[in-house]
mmCIF file of C-alpha atoms (C1' of nucleotides) in Angstrom:
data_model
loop_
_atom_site.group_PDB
_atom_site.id
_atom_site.type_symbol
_atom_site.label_atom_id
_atom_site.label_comp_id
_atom_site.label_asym_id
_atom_site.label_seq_id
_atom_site.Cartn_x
_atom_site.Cartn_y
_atom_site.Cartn_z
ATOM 1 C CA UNK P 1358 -218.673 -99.243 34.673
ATOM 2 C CA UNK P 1359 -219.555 -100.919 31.420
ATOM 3 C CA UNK P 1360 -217.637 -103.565 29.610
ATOM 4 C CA UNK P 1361 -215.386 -101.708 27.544
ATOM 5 C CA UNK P 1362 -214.202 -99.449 30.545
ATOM 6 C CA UNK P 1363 -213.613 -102.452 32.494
ATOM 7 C CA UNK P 1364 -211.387 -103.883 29.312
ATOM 8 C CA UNK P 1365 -209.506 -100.908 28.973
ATOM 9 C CA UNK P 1366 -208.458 -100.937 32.617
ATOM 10 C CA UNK P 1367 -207.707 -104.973 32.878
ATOM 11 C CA UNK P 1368 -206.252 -105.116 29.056
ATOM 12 C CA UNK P 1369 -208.518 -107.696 28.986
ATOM 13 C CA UNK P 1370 -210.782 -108.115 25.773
ATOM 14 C CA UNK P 1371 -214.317 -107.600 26.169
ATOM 15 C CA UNK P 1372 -214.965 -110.532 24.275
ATOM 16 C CA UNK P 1373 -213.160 -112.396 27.118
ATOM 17 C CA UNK P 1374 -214.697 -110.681 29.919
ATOM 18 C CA UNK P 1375 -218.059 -112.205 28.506
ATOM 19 C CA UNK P 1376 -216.890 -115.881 28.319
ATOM 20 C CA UNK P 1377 -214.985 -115.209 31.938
ATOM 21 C CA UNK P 1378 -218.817 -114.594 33.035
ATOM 22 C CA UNK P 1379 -220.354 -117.653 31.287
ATOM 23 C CA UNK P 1380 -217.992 -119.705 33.290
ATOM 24 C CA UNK P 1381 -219.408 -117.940 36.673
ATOM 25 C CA UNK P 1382 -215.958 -116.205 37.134
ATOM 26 C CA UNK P 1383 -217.187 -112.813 37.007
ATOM 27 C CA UNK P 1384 -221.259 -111.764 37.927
ATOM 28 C CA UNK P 1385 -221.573 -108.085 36.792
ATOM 29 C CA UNK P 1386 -225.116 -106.985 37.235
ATOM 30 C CA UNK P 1387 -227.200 -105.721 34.791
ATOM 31 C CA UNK P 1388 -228.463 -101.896 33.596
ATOM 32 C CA UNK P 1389 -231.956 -101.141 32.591
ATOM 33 C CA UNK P 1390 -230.622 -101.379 28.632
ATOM 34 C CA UNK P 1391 -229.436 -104.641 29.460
ATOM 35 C CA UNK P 1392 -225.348 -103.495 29.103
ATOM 36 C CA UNK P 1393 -223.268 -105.196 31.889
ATOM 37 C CA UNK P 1394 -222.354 -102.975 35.071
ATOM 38 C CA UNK P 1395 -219.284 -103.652 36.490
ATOM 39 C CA UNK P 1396 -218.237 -102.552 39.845
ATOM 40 C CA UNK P 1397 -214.775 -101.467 41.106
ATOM 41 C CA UNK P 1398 -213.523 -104.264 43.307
ATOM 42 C CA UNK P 1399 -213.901 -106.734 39.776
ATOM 43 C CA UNK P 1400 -210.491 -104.658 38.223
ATOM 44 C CA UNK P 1401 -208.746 -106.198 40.668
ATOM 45 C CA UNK P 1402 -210.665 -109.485 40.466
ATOM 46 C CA UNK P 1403 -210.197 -109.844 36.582
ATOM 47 C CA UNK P 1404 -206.739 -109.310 37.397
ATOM 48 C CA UNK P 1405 -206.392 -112.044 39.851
ATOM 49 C CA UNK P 1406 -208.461 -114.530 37.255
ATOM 50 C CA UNK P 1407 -205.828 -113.777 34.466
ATOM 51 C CA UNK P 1408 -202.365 -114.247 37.192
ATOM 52 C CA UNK P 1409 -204.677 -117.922 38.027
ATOM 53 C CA UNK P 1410 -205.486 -118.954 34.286
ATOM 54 C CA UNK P 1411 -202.011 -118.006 33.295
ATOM 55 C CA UNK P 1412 -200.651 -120.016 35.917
ATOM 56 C CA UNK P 1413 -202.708 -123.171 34.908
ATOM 57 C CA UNK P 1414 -205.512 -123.463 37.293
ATOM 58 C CA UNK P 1415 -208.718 -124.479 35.832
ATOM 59 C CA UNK P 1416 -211.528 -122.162 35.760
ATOM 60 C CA UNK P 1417 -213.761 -124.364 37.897
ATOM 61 C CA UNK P 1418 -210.715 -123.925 40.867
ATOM 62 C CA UNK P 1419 -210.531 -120.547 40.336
ATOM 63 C CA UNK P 1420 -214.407 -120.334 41.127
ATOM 64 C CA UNK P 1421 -213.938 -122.052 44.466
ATOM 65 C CA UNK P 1422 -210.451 -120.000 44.694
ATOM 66 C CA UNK P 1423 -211.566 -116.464 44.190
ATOM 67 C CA UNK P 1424 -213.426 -115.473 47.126
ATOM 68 C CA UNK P 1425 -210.214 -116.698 49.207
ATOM 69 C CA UNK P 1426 -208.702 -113.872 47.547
ATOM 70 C CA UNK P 1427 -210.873 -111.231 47.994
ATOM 71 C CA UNK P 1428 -209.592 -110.324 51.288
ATOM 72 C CA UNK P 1429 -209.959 -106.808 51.774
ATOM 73 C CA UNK P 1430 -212.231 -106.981 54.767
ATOM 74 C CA UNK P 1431 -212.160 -109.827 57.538
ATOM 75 C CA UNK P 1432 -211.723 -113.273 56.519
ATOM 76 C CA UNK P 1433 -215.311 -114.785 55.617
ATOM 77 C CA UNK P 1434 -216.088 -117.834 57.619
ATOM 78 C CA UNK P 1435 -219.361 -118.134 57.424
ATOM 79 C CA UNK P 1436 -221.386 -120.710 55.562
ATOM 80 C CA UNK P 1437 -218.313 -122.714 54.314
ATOM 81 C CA UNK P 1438 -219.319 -126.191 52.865
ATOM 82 C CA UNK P 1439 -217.732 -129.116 54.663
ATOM 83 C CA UNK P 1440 -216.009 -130.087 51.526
ATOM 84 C CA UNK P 1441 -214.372 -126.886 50.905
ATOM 85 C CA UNK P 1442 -211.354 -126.925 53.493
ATOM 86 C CA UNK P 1443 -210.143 -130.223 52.014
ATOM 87 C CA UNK P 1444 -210.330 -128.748 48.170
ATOM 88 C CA UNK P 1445 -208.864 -126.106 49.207
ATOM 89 C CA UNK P 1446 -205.632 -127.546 51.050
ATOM 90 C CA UNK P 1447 -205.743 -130.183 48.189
ATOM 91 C CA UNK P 1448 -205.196 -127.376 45.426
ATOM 92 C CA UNK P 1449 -202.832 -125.313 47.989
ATOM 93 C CA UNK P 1450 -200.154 -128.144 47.520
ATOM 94 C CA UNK P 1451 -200.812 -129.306 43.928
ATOM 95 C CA UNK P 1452 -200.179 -125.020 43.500
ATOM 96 C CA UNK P 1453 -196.774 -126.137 45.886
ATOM 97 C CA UNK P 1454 -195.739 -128.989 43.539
ATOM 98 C CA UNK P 1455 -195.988 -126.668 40.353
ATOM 99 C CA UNK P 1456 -194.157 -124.323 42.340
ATOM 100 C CA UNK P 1457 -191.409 -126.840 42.699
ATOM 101 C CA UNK P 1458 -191.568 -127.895 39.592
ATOM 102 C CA UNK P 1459 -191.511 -124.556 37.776
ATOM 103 C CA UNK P 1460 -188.589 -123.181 40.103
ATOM 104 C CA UNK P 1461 -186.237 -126.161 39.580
ATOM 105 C CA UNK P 1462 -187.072 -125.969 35.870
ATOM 106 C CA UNK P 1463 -186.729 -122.589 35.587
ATOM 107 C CA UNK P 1464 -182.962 -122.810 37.380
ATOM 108 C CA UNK P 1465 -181.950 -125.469 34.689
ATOM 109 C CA UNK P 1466 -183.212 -123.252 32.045
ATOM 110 C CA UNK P 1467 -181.088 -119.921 33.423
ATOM 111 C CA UNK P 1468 -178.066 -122.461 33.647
ATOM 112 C CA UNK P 1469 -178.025 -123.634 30.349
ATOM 113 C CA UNK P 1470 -178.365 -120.098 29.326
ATOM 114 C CA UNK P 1471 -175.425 -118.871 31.361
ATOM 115 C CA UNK P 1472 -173.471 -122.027 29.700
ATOM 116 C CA UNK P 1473 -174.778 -120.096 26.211
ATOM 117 C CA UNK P 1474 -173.832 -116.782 26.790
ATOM 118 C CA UNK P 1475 -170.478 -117.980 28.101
ATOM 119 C CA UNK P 1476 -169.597 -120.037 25.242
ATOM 120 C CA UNK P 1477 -170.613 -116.889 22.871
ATOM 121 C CA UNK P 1478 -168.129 -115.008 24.807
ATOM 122 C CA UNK P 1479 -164.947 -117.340 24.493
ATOM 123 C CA UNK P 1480 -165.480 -118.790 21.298
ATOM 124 C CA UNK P 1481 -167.964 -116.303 19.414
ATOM 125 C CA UNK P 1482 -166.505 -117.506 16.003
ATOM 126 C CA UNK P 1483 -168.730 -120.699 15.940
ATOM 127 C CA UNK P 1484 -171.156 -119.165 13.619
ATOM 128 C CA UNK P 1485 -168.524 -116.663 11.135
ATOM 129 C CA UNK P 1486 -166.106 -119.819 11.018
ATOM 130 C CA UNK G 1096 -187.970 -151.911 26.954
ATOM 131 C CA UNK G 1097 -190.796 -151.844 25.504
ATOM 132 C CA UNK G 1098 -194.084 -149.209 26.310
ATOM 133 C CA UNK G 1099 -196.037 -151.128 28.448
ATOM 134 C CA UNK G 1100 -192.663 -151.644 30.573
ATOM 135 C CA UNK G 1101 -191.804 -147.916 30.389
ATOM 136 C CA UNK G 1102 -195.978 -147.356 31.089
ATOM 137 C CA UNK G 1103 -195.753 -149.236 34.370
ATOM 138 C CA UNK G 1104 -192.415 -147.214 35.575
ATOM 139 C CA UNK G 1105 -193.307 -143.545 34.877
ATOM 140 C CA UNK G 1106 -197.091 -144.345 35.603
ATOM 141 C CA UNK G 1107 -197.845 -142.933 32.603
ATOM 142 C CA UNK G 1108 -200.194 -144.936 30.262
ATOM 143 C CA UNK G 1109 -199.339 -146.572 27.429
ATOM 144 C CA UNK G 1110 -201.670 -144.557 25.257
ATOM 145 C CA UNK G 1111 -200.288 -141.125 26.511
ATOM 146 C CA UNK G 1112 -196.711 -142.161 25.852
ATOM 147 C CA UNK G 1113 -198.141 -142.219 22.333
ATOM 148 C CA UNK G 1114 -199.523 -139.559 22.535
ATOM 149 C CA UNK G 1115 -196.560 -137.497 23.581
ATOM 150 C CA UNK G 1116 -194.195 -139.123 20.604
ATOM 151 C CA UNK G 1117 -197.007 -137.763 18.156
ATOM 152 C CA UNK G 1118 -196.435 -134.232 19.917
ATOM 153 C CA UNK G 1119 -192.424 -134.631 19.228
ATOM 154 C CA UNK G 1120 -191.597 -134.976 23.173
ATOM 155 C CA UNK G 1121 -190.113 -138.134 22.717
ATOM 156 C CA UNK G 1122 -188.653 -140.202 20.166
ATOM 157 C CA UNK G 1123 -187.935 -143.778 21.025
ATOM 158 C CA UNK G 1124 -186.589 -145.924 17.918
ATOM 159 C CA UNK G 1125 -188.096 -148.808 16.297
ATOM 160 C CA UNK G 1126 -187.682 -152.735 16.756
ATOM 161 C CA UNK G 1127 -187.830 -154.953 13.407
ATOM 162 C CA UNK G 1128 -191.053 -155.548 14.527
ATOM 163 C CA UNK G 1129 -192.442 -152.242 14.420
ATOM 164 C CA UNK G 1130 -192.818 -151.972 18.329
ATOM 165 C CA UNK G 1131 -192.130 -148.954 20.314
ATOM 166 C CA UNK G 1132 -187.872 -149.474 21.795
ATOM 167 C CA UNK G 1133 -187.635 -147.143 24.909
ATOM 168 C CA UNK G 1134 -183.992 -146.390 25.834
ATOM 169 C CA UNK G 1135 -184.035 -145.577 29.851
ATOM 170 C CA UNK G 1136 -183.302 -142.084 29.920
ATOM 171 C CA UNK G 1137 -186.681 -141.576 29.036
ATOM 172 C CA UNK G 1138 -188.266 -142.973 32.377
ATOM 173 C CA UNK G 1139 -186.699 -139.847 33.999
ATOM 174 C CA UNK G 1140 -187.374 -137.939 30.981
ATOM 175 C CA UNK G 1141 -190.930 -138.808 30.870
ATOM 176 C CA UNK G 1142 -191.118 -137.621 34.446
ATOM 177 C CA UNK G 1143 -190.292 -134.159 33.494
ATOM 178 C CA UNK G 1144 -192.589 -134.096 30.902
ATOM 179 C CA UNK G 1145 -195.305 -134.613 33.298
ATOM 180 C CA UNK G 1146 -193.942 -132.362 35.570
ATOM 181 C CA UNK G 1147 -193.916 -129.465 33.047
ATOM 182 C CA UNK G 1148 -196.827 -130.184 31.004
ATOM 183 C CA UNK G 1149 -198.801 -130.219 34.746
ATOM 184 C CA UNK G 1150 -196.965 -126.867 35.298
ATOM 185 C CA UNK G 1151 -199.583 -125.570 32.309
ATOM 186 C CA UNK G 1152 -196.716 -125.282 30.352
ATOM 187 C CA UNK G 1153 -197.320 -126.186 26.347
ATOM 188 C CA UNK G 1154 -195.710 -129.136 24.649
ATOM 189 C CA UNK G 1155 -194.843 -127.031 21.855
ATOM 190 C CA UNK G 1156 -192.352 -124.938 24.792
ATOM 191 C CA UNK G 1157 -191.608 -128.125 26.465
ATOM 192 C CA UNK G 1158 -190.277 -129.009 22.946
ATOM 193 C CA UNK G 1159 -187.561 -126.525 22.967
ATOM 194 C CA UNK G 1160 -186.866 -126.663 27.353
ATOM 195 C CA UNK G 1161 -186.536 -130.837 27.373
ATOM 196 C CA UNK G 1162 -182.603 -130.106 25.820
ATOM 197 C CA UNK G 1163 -182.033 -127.467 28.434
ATOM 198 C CA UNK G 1164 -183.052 -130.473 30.892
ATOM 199 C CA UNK G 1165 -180.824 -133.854 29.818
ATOM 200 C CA UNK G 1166 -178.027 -132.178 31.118
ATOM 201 C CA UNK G 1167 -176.229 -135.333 32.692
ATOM 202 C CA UNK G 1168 -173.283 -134.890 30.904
ATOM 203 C CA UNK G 1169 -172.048 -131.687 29.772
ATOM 204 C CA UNK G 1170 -174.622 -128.782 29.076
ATOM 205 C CA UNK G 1171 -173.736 -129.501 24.884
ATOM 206 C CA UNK G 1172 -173.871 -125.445 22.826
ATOM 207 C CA UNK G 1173 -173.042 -126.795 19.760
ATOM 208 C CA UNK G 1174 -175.111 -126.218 16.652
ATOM 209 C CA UNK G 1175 -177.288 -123.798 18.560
ATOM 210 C CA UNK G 1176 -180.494 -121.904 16.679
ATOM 211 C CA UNK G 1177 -179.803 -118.011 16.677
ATOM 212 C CA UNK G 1178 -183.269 -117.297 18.456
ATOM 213 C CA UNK G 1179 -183.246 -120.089 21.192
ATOM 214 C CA UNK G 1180 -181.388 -118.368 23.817
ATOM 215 C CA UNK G 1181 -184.105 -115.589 23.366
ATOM 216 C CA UNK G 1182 -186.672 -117.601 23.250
ATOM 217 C CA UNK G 1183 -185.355 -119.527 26.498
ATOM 218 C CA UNK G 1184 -185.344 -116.274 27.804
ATOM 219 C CA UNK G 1185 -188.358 -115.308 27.539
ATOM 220 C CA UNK G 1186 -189.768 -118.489 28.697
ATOM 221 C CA UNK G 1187 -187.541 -118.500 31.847
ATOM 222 C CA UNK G 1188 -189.187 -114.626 32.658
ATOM 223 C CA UNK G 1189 -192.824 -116.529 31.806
ATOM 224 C CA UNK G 1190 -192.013 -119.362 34.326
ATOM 225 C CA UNK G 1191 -190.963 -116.804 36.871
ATOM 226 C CA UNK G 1192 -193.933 -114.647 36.688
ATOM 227 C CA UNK G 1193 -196.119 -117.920 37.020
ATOM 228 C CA UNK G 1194 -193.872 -118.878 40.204
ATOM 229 C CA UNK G 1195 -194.731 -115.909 41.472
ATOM 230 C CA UNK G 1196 -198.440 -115.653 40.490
ATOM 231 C CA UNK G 1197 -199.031 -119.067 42.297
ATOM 232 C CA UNK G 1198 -196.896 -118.268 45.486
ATOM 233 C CA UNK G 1199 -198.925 -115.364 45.927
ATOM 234 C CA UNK G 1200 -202.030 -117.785 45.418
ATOM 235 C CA UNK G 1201 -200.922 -120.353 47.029
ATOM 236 C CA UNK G 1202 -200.026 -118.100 50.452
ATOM 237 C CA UNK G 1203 -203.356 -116.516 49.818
ATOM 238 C CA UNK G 1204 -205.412 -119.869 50.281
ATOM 239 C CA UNK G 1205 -203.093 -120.999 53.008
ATOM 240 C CA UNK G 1206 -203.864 -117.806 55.394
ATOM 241 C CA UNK G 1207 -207.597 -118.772 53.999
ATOM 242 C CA UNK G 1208 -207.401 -122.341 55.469
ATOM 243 C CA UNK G 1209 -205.904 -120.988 58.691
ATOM 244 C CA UNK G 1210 -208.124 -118.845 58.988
ATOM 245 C CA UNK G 1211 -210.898 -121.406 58.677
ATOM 246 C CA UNK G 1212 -209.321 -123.570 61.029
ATOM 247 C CA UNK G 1213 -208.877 -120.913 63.867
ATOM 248 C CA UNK G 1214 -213.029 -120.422 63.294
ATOM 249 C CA UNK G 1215 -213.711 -124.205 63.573
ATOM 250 C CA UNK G 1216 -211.509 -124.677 67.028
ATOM 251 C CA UNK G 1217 -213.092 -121.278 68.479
ATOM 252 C CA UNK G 1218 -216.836 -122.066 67.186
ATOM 253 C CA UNK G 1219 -217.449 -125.299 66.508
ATOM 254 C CA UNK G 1220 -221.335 -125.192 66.697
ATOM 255 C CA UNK G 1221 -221.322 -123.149 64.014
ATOM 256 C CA UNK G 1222 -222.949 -125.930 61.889
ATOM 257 C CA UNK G 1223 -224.724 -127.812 65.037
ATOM 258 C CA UNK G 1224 -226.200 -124.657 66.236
ATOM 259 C "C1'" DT B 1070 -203.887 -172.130 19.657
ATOM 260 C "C1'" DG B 1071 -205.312 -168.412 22.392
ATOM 261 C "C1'" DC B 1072 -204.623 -164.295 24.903
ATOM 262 C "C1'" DA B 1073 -202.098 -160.232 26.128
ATOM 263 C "C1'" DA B 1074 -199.419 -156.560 24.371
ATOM 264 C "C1'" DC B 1075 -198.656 -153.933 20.641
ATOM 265 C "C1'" DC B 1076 -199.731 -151.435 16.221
ATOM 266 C "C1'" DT B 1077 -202.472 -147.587 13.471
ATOM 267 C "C1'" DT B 1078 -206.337 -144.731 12.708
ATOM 268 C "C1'" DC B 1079 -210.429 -142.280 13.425
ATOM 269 C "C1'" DA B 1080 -213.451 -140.162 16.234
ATOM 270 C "C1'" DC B 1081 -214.893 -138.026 20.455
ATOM 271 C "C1'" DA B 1082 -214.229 -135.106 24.908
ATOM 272 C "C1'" DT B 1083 -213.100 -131.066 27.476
ATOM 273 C "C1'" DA B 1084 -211.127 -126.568 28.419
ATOM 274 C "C1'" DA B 1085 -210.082 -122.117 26.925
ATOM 275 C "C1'" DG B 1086 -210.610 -119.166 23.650
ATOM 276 C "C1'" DT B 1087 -211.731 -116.709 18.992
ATOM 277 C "C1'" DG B 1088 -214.500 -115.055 15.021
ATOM 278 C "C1'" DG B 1089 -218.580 -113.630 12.671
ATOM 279 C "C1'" DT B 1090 -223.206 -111.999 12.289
ATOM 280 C "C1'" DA B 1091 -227.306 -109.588 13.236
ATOM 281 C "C1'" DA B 1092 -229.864 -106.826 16.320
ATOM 282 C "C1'" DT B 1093 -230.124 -103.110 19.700
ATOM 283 C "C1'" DG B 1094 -228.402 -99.080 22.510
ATOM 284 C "C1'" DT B 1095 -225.768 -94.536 22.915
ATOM 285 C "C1'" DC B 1096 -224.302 -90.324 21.531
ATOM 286 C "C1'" DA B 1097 -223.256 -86.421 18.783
ATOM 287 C "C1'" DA B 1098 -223.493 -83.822 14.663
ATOM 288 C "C1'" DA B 1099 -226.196 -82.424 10.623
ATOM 289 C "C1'" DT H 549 -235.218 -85.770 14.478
ATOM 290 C "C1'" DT H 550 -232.656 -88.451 11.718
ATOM 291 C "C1'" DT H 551 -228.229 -90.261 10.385
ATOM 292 C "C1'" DG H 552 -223.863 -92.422 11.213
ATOM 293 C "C1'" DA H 553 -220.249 -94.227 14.137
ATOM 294 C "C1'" DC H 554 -219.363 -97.024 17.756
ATOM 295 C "C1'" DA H 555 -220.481 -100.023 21.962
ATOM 296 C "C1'" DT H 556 -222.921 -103.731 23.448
ATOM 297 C "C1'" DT H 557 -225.892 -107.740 23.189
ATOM 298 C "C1'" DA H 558 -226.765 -112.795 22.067
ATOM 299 C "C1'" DC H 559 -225.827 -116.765 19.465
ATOM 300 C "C1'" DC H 560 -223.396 -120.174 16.827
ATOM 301 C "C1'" DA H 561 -219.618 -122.190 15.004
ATOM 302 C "C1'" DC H 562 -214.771 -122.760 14.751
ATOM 303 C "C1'" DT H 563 -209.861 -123.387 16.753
ATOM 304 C "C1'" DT H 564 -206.075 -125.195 19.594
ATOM 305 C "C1'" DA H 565 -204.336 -128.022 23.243
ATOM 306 C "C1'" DT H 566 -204.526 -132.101 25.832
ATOM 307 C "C1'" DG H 567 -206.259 -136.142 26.126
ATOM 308 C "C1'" DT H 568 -209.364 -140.518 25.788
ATOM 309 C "C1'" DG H 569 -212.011 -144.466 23.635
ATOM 310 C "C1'" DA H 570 -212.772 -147.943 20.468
ATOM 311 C "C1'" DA H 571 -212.207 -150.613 16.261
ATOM 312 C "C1'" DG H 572 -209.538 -153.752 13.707
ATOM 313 C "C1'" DG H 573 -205.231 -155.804 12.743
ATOM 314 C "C1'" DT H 574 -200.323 -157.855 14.033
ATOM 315 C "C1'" DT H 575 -196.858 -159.856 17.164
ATOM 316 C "C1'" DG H 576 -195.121 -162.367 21.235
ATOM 317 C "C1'" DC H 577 -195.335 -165.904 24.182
ATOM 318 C "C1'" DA H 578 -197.064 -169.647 27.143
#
DNA sequence: TGCAACCTTCACATAAGTGGTAATGTCAAA
DNA sequence: TTTGACATTACCACTTATGTGAAGGTTGCA
């Protein structure tokens, strides 16, 4: 499919599935008018690339982390650089720590709401006073 | 103390601490001499800055969430802004859609790095052969 | 007195986009 | 077949966020 079918279907802006490409996230191939051709399996994929860059992981993880995700078939094995396992188990608990972080924030956050929306209900004169 | 004090305790360097009073995160007072006077609440508080801000989440959010955190006393609801309980709202449903997003990652690349492991006890020669 | 710590300010760096322009390709109707 | 609308292309410059580096001056302290 060409770019703007692809955008339609991801709600991603063409505009951004280009620059996604210049940083070697995405590698559609080419047609003979030199459009983009996108196969099916990248919906998903640009999918996955916005959940990553949304949560914070630099694009030049998410290069090393996407084929980790594409796990229709077997698990790939072959070929892996001997650095990769170590990146990979570094990111896997900086990804806990956030995690950790964004959960315990997160409960503080609903707390204080729950402290709001109960102080609305006994006393919802503070602002009419 | 002063910011090379409070630098050395949060591991956070001076210039950064700097860095995050220009961006409104913190607001230590002034000595007659014009040097930076950091009360200690702001070690821990400093922490959570880092926490957040490494949890991709922007300082002009982390603005409004850094109240919802100092809750050592009482969780204080007076004087509140009509849209900040909807805005904390909304950023509570972000953070949980991020949580989610990265567990999903994160269990992704873990079953990866099994899955590598299991290969290199089975076939070792893989790169010898 | 001399050096370390502190001050401000300006500029630069990097990542992740965004916007604008000009040229080319596609398609359908006149 | 030409015209017009729209999609796509490449390229360049700009923006925002998060920092970092360095210059040049002041303060603290041994």
């Amino acid at each position: 499919m060409r770019i703007g079918e692809l955008s339609k279907k991801t709600g991603v802006a063409s505009r951004m599935l280009r620059y996604y490409e210049e940083q070697g996230l995405i590698s559609p191939t080419r047609l003979d008018n030199g459009y983009r051709d996108y196969q099916d399996y990248l919906i998903d994929r640009v999918g996955k690339i916005r959940g990553l860059v949304d949560s914070g992981i630099p694009s030049r993880i998410i290069v090393d982390i996407l084929p980790c995700l594409d796990q229709e078939q077997d698990i790939v094995v072959r070929n892996v650089e001997p650095g990769l396992r170590d990146l990979l188990a570094q990111e896997r608990d900086r990804m806990s720590q956030k995690i950790d972080f964004l959960t315990q924030n997160r409960d503080a956050i609903t707390k204080y709401i729950a402290a709001l929306d109960e102080a609305a209900t006994e006393a919802p004169l503070a602002s009419a006073s």
